[in-house]
PDB file of C-alpha atoms and ligand atoms in Angstrom:
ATOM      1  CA  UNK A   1       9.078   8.320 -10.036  1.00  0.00           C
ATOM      2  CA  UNK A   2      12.953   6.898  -9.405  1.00  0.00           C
ATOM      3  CA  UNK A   3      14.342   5.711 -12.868  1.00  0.00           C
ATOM      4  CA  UNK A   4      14.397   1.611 -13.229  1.00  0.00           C
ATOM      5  CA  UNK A   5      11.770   1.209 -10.638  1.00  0.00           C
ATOM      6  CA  UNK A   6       8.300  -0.057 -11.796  1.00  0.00           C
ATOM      7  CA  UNK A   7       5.628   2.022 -10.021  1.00  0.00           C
ATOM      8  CA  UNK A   8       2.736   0.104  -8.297  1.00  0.00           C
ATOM      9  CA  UNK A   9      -0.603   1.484  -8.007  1.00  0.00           C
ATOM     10  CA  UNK A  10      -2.796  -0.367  -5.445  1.00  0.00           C
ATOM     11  CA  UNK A  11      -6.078  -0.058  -4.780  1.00  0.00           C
ATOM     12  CA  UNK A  12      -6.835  -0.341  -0.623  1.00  0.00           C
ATOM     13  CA  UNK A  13     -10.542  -1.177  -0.451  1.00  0.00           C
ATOM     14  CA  UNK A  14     -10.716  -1.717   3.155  1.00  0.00           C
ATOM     15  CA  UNK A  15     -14.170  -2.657   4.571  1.00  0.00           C
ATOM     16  CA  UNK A  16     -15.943  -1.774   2.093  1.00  0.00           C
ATOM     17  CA  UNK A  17     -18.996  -3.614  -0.241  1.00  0.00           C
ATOM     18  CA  UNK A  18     -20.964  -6.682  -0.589  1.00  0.00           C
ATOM     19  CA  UNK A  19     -19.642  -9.979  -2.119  1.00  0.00           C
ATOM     20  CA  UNK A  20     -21.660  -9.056  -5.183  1.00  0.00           C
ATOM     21  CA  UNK A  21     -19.833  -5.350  -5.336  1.00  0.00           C
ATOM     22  CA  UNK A  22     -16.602  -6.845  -4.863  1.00  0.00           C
ATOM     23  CA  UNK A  23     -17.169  -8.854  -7.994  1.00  0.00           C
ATOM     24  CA  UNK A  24     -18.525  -6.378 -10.259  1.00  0.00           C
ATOM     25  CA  UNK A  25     -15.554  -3.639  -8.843  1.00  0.00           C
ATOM     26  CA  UNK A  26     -13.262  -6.186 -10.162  1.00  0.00           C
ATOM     27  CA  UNK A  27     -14.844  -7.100 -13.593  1.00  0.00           C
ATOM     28  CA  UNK A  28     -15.061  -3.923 -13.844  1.00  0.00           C
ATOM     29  CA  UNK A  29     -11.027  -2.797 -13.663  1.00  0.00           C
ATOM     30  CA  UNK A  30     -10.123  -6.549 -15.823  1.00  0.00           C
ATOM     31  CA  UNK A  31     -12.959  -4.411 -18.350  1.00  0.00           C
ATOM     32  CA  UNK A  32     -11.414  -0.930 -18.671  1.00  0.00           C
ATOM     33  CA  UNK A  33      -7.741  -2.503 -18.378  1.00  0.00           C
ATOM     34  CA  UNK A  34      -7.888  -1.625 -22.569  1.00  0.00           C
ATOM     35  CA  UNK A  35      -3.531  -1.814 -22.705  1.00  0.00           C
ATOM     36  CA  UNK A  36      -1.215  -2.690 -20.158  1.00  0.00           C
ATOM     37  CA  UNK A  37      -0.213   0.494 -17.804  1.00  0.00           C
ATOM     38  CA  UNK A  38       2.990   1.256 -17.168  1.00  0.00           C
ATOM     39  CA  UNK A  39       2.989   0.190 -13.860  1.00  0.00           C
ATOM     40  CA  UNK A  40       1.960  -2.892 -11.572  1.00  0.00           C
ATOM     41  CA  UNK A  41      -1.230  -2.671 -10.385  1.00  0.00           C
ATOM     42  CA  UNK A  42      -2.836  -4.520  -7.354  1.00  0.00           C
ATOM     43  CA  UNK A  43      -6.488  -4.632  -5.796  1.00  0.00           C
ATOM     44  CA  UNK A  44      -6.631  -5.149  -1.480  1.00  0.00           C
ATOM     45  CA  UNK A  45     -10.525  -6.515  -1.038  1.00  0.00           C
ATOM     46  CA  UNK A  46     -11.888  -7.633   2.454  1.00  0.00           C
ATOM     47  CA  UNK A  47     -10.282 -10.947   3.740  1.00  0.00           C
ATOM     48  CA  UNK A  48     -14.034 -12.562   2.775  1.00  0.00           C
ATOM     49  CA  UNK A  49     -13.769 -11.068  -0.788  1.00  0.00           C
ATOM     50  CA  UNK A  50     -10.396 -12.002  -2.202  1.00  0.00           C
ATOM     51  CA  UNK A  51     -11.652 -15.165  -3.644  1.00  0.00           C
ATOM     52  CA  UNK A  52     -14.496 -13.457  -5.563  1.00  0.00           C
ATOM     53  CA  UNK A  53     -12.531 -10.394  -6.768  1.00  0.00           C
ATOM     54  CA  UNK A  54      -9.491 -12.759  -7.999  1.00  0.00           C
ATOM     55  CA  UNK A  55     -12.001 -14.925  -9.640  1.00  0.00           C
ATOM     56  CA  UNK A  56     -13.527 -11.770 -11.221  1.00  0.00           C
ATOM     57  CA  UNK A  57     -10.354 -10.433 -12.385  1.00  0.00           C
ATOM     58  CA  UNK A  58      -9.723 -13.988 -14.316  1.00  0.00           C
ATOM     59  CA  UNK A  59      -6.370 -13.561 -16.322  1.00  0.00           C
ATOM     60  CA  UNK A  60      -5.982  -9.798 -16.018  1.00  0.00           C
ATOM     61  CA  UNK A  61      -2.234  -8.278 -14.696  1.00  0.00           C
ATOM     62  CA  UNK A  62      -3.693  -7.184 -11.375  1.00  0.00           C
ATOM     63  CA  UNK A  63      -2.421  -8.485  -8.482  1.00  0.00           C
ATOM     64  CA  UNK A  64      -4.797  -9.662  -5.341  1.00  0.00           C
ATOM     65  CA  UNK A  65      -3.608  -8.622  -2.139  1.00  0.00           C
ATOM     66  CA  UNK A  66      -4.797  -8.531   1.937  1.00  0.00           C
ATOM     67  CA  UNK A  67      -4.973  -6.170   4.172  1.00  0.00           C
ATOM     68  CA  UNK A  68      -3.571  -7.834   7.548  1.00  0.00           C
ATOM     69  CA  UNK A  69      -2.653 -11.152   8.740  1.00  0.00           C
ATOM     70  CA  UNK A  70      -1.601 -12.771  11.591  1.00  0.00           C
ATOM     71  CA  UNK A  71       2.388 -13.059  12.407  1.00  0.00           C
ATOM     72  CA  UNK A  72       2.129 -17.121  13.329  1.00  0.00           C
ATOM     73  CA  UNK A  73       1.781 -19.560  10.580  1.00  0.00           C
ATOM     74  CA  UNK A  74      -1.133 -21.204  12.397  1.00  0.00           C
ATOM     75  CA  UNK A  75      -2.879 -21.914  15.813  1.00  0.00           C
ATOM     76  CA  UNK A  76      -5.337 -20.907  18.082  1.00  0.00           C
ATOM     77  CA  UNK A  77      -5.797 -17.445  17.088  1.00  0.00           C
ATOM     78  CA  UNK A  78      -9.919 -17.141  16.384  1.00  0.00           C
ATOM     79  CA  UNK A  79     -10.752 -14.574  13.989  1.00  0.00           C
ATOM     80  CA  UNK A  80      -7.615 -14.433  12.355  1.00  0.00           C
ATOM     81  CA  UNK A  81      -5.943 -15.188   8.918  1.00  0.00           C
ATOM     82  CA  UNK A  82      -2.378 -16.244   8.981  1.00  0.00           C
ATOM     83  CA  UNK A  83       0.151 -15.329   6.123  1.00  0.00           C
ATOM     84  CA  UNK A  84      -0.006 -19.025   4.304  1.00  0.00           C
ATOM     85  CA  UNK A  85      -3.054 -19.166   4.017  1.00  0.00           C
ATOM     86  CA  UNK A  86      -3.359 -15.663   2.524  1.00  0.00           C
ATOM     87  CA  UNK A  87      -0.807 -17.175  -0.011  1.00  0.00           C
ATOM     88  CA  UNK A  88      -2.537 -20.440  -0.819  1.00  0.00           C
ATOM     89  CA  UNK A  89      -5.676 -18.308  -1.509  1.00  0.00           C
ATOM     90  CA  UNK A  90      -3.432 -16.227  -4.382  1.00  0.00           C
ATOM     91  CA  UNK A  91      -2.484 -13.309  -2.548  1.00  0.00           C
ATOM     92  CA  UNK A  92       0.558 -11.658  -3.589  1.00  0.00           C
ATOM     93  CA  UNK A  93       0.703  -8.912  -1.505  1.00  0.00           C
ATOM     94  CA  UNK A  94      -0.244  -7.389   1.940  1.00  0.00           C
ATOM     95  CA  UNK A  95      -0.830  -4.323   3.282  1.00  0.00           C
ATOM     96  CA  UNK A  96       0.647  -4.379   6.811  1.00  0.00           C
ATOM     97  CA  UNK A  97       0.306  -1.767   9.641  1.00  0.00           C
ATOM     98  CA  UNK A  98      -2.244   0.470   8.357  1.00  0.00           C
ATOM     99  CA  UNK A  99      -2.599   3.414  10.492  1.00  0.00           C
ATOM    100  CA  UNK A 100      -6.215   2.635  10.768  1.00  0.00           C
ATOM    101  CA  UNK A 101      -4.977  -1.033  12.640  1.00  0.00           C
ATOM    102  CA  UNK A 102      -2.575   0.736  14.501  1.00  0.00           C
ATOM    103  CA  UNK A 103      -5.284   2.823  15.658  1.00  0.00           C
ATOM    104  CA  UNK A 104      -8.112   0.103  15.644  1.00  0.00           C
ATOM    105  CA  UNK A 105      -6.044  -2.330  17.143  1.00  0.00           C
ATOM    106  CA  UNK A 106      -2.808  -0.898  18.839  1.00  0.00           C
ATOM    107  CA  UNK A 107      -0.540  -2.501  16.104  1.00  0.00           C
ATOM    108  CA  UNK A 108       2.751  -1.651  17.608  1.00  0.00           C
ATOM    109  CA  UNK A 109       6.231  -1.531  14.751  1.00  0.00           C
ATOM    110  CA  UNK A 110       7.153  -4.507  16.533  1.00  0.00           C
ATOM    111  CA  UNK A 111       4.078  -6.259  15.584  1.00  0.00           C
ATOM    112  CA  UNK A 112       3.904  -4.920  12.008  1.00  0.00           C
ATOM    113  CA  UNK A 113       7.972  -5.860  11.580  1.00  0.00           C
ATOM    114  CA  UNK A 114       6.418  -9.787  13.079  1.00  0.00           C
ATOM    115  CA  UNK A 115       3.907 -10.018  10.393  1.00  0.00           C
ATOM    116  CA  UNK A 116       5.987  -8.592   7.165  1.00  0.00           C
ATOM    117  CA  UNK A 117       8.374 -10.997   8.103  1.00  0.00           C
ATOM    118  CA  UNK A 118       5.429 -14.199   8.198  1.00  0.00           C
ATOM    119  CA  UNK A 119       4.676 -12.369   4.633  1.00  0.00           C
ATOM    120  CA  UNK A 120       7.871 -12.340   3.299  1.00  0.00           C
ATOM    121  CA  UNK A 121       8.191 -16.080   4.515  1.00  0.00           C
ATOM    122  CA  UNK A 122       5.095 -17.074   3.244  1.00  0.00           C
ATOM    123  CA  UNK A 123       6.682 -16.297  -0.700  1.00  0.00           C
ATOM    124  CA  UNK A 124       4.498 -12.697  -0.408  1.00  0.00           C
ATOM    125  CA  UNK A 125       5.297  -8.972  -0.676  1.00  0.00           C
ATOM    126  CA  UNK A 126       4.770  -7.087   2.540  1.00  0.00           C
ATOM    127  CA  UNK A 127       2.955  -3.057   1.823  1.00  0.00           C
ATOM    128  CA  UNK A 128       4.336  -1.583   4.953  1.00  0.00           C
ATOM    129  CA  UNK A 129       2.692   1.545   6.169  1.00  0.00           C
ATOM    130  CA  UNK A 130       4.048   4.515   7.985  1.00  0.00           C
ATOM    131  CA  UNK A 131       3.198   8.161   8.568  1.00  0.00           C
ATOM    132  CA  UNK A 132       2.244  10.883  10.991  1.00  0.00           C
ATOM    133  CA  UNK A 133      -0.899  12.200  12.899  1.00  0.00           C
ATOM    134  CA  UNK A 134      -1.651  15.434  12.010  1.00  0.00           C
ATOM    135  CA  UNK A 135      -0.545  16.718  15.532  1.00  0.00           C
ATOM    136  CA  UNK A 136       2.465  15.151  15.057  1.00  0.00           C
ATOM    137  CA  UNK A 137       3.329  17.077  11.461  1.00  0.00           C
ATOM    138  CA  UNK A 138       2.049  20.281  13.435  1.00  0.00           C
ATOM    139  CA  UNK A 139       4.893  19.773  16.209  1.00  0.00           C
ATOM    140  CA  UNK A 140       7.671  19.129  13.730  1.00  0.00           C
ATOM    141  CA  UNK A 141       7.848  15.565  14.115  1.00  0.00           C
ATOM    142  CA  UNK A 142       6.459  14.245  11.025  1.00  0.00           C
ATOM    143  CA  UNK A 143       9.605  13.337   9.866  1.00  0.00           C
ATOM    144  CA  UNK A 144      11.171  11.241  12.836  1.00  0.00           C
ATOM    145  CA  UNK A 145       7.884   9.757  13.048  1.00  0.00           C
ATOM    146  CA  UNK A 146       8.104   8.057  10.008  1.00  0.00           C
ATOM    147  CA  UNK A 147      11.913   7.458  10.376  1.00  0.00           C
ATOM    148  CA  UNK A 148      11.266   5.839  13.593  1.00  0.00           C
ATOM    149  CA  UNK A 149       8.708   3.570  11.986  1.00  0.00           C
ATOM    150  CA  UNK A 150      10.153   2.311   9.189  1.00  0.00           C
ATOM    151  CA  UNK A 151      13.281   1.698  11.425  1.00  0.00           C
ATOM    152  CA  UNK A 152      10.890  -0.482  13.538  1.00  0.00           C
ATOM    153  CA  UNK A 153       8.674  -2.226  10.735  1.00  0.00           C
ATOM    154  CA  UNK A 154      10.576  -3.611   8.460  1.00  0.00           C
ATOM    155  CA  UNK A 155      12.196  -6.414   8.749  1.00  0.00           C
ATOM    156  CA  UNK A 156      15.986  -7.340   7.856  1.00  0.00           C
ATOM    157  CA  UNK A 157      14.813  -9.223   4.584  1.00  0.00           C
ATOM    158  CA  UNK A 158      12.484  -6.360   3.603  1.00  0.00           C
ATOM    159  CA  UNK A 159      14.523  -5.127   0.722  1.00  0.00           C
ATOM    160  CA  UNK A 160      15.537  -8.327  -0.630  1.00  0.00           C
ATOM    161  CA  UNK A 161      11.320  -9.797  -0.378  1.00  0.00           C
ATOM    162  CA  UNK A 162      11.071  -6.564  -2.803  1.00  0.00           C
ATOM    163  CA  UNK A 163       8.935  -5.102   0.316  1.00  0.00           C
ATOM    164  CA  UNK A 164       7.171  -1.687  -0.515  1.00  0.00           C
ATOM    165  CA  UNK A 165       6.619   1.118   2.184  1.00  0.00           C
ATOM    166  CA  UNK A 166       3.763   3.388   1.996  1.00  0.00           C
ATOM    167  CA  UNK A 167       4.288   6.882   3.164  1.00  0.00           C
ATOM    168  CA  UNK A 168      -0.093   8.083   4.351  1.00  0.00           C
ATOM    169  CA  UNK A 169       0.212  10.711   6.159  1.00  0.00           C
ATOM    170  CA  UNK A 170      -2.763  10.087   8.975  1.00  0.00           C
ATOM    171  CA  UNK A 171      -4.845  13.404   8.214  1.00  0.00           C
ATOM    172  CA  UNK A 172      -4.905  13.005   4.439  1.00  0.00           C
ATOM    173  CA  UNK A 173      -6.895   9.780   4.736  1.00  0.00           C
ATOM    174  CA  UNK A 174     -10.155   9.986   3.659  1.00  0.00           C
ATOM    175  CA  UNK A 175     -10.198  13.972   4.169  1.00  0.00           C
ATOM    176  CA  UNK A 176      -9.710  15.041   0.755  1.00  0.00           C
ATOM    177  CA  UNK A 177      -6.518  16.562   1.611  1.00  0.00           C
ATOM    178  CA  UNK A 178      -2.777  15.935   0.919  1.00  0.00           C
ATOM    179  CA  UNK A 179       0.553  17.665   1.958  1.00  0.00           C
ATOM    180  CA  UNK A 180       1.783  20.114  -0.741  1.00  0.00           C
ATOM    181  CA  UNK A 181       3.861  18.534  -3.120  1.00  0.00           C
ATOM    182  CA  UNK A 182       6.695  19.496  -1.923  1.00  0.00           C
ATOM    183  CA  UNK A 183       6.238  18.160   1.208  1.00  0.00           C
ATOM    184  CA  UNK A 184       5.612  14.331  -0.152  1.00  0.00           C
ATOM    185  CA  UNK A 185       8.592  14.917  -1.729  1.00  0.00           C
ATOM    186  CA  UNK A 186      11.008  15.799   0.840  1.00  0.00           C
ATOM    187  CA  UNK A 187       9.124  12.933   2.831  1.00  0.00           C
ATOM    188  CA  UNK A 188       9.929  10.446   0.054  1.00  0.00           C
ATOM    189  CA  UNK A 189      13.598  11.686  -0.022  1.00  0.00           C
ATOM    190  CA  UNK A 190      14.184  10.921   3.150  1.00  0.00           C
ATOM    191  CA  UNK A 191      12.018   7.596   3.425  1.00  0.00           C
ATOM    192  CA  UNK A 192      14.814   6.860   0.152  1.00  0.00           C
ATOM    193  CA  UNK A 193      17.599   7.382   2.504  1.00  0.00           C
ATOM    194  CA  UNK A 194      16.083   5.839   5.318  1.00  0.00           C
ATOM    195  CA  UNK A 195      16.136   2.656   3.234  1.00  0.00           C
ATOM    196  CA  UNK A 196      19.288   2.959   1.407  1.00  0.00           C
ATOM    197  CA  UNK A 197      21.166   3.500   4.555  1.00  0.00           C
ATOM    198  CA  UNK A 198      19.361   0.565   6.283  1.00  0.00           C
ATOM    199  CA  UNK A 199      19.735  -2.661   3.422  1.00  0.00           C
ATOM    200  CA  UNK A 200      22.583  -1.285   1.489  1.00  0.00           C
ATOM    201  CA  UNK A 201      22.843  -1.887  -2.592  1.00  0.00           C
ATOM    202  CA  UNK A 202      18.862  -3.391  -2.557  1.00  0.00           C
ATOM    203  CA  UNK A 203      17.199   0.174  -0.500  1.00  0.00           C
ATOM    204  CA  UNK A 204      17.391   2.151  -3.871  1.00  0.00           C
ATOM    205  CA  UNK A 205      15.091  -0.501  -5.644  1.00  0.00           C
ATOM    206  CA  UNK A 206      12.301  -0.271  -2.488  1.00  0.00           C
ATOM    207  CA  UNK A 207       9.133   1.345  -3.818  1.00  0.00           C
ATOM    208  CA  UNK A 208       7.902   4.059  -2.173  1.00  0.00           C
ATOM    209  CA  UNK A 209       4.177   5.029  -2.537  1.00  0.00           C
ATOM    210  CA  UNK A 210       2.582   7.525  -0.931  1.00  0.00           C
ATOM    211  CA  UNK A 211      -1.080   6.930  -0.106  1.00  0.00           C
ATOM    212  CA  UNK A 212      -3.949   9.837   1.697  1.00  0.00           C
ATOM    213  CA  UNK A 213      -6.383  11.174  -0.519  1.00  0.00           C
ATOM    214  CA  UNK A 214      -5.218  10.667  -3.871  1.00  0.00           C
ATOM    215  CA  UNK A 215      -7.587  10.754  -6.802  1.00  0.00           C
ATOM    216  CA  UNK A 216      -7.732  11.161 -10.391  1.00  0.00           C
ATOM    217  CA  UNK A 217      -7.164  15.337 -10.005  1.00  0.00           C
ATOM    218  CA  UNK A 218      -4.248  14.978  -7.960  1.00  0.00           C
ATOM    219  CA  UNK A 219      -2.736  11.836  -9.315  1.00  0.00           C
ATOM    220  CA  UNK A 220      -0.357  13.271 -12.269  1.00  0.00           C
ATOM    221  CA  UNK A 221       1.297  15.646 -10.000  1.00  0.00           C
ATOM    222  CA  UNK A 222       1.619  13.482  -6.848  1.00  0.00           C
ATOM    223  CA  UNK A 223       3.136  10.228  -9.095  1.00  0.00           C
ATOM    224  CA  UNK A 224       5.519  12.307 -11.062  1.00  0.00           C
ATOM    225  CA  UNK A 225       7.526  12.822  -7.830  1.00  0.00           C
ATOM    226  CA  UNK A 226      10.843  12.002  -7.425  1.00  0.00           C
ATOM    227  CA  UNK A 227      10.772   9.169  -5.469  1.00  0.00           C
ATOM    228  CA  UNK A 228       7.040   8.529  -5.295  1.00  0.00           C
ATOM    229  CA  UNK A 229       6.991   5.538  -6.807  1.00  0.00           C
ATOM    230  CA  UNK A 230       3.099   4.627  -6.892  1.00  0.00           C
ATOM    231  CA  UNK A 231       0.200   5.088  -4.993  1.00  0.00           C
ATOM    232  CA  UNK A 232      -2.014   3.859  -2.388  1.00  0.00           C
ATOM    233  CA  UNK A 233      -5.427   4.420  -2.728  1.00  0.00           C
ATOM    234  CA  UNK A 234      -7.990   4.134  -0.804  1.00  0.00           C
ATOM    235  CA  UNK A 235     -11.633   5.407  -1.319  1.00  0.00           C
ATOM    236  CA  UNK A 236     -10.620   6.559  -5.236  1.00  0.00           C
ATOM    237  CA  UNK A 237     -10.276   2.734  -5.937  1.00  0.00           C
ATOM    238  CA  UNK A 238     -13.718   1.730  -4.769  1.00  0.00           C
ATOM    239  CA  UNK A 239     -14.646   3.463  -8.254  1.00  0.00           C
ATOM    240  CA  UNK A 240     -13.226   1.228 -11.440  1.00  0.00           C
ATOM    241  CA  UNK A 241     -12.839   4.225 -13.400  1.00  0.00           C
ATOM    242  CA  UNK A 242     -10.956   6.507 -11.077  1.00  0.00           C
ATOM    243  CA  UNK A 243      -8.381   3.490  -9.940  1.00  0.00           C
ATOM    244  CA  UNK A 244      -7.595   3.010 -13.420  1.00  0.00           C
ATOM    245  CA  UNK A 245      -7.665   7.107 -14.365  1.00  0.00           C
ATOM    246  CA  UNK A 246      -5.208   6.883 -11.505  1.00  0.00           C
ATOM    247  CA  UNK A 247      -3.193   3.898 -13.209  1.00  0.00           C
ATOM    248  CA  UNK A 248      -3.147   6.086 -16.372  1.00  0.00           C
ATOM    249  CA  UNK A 249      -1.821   8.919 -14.635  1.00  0.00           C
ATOM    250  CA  UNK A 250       1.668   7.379 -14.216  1.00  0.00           C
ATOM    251  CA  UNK A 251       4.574   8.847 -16.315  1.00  0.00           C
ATOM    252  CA  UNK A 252       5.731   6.881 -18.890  1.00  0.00           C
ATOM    253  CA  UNK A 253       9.199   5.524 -18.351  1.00  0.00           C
TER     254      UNK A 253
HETATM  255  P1  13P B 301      -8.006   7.505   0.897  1.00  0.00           P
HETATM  256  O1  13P B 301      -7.458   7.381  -0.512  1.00  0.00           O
HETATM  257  O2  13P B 301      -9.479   7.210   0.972  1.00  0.00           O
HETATM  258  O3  13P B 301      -7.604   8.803   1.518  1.00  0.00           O
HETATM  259  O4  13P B 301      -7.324   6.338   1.764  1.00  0.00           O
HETATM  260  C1  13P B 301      -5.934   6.193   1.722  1.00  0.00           C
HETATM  261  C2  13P B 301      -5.570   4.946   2.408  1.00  0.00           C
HETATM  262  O5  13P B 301      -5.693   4.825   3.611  1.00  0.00           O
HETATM  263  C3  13P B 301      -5.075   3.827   1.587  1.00  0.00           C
HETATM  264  O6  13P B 301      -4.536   2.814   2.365  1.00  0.00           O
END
């Protein structure tokens, strides 16, 4: 954790479920939310389940987030979801140049730094993610990876929009495997930097989650970090109990 930041653990449930599911994954988290966690916590559901899982979660302190949107406010862009509407819906957040779009779709840093800034103007809190392939940690560049994306993502109003960068490395997704600790760590140290240098006075505040196979098991160790300052989660939070055994796993301040 970094003192006087609030961690954030979000739940990324990419395309997963059925209406139905999305519902009862919800009820389920507002249900076993039994006292408030010491951290923020937010869900991601498919575009065509936000409604349902916001409804579901009623009053509850869980934020509803996305998981893309376009970078124009409106138009002739079939199949896509620009950033006000995401907002008039009761998003809050959205998670922005996933490694899986960047693959999926070619999302360049240029792009991603286009939409956070449509999120950040839409009232909204832009998740950015960055990290490296595994060939990429294997050839030493892990680190200038991720130094050269968050130097391309995020936009100049990032740090003042409260924007949160998400450090997944690309082989720990869905593989059941992280880096070692220490390795997150020196990661997050220098993502810290990377942002203090970058939006000076306002960089120290930026959350800094790191997101690839993290589960209940793994979760103390991982968020008590120095400068982890939440999680990502992806498969982990398709299971009510283990999002919010991860939610319980952060320190107390
Ligand atoms: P897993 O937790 O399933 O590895 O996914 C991580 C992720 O991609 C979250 O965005």
């Amino acid at each position: 954790m970094t003192p006087g930041i609030r961690p954030l653990i979000a739940g990324n449930w990419k395309m997963n479920g059925t209406l139905r599911e999305a519902a009862a994954l919800a009820e389920g988290i507002r249900a076993g939310l039994d006292r408030s966690p010491d951290a923020d916590l937010l869900i991601c559901p498919p575009f065509i389940h936000l409604h349902v899982a916001a409804a579901a979660m009623g009053w509850k302190p869980v934020a509803i987030g996305a998981q893309d949107c376009h970078p124009k406010a409106s138009g002739a862009h079939t199949g896509d979801v620009s950033a006000a509407m995401l907002a008039d819906a009761g998003v809050a957040y959205v998670i922005l140049g996933h490694s899986e779009r960047r693959a999926d779709h070619g999302e360049t840093d240029a792009l991603v730094q286009q939409k956070a800034a449509a999120v950040i103007a839409a009232g909204m809190v832009p998740v950015v993610c960055v990290g490296e392939t595994e060939a990429q940690r294997d050839a030493g560049e892990a680190e200038s990876v991720v130094s050269a994306q968050i130097a391309g993502s995020l936009p100049p109003d990032f740090a003042i929009a409260k924007g949160v960068v998400a450090y997944e490395p690309v082989w720990a997704i869905g593989t059941g495997r992280t880096p070692t600790e220490a390795d997150i760590a020196s990661m997050h140290d220098r993502m810290r930097a990377e942002v203090a240098a970058r939006f000076p006075g306002l960089g120290e505040g930026t959350r800094l989650l790191y997101g690839g196979s993290v589960k209940p098991s793994n979760a103390v160790a991982i968020l008590g970090l120095p400068n982890v300052d939440g999680a990502l989660v992806g498969g982990a939070s398709l299971k009510a109990e283990d999002f919010l055994a991860i939610a319980a796993a952060v320190p107390a301040p």
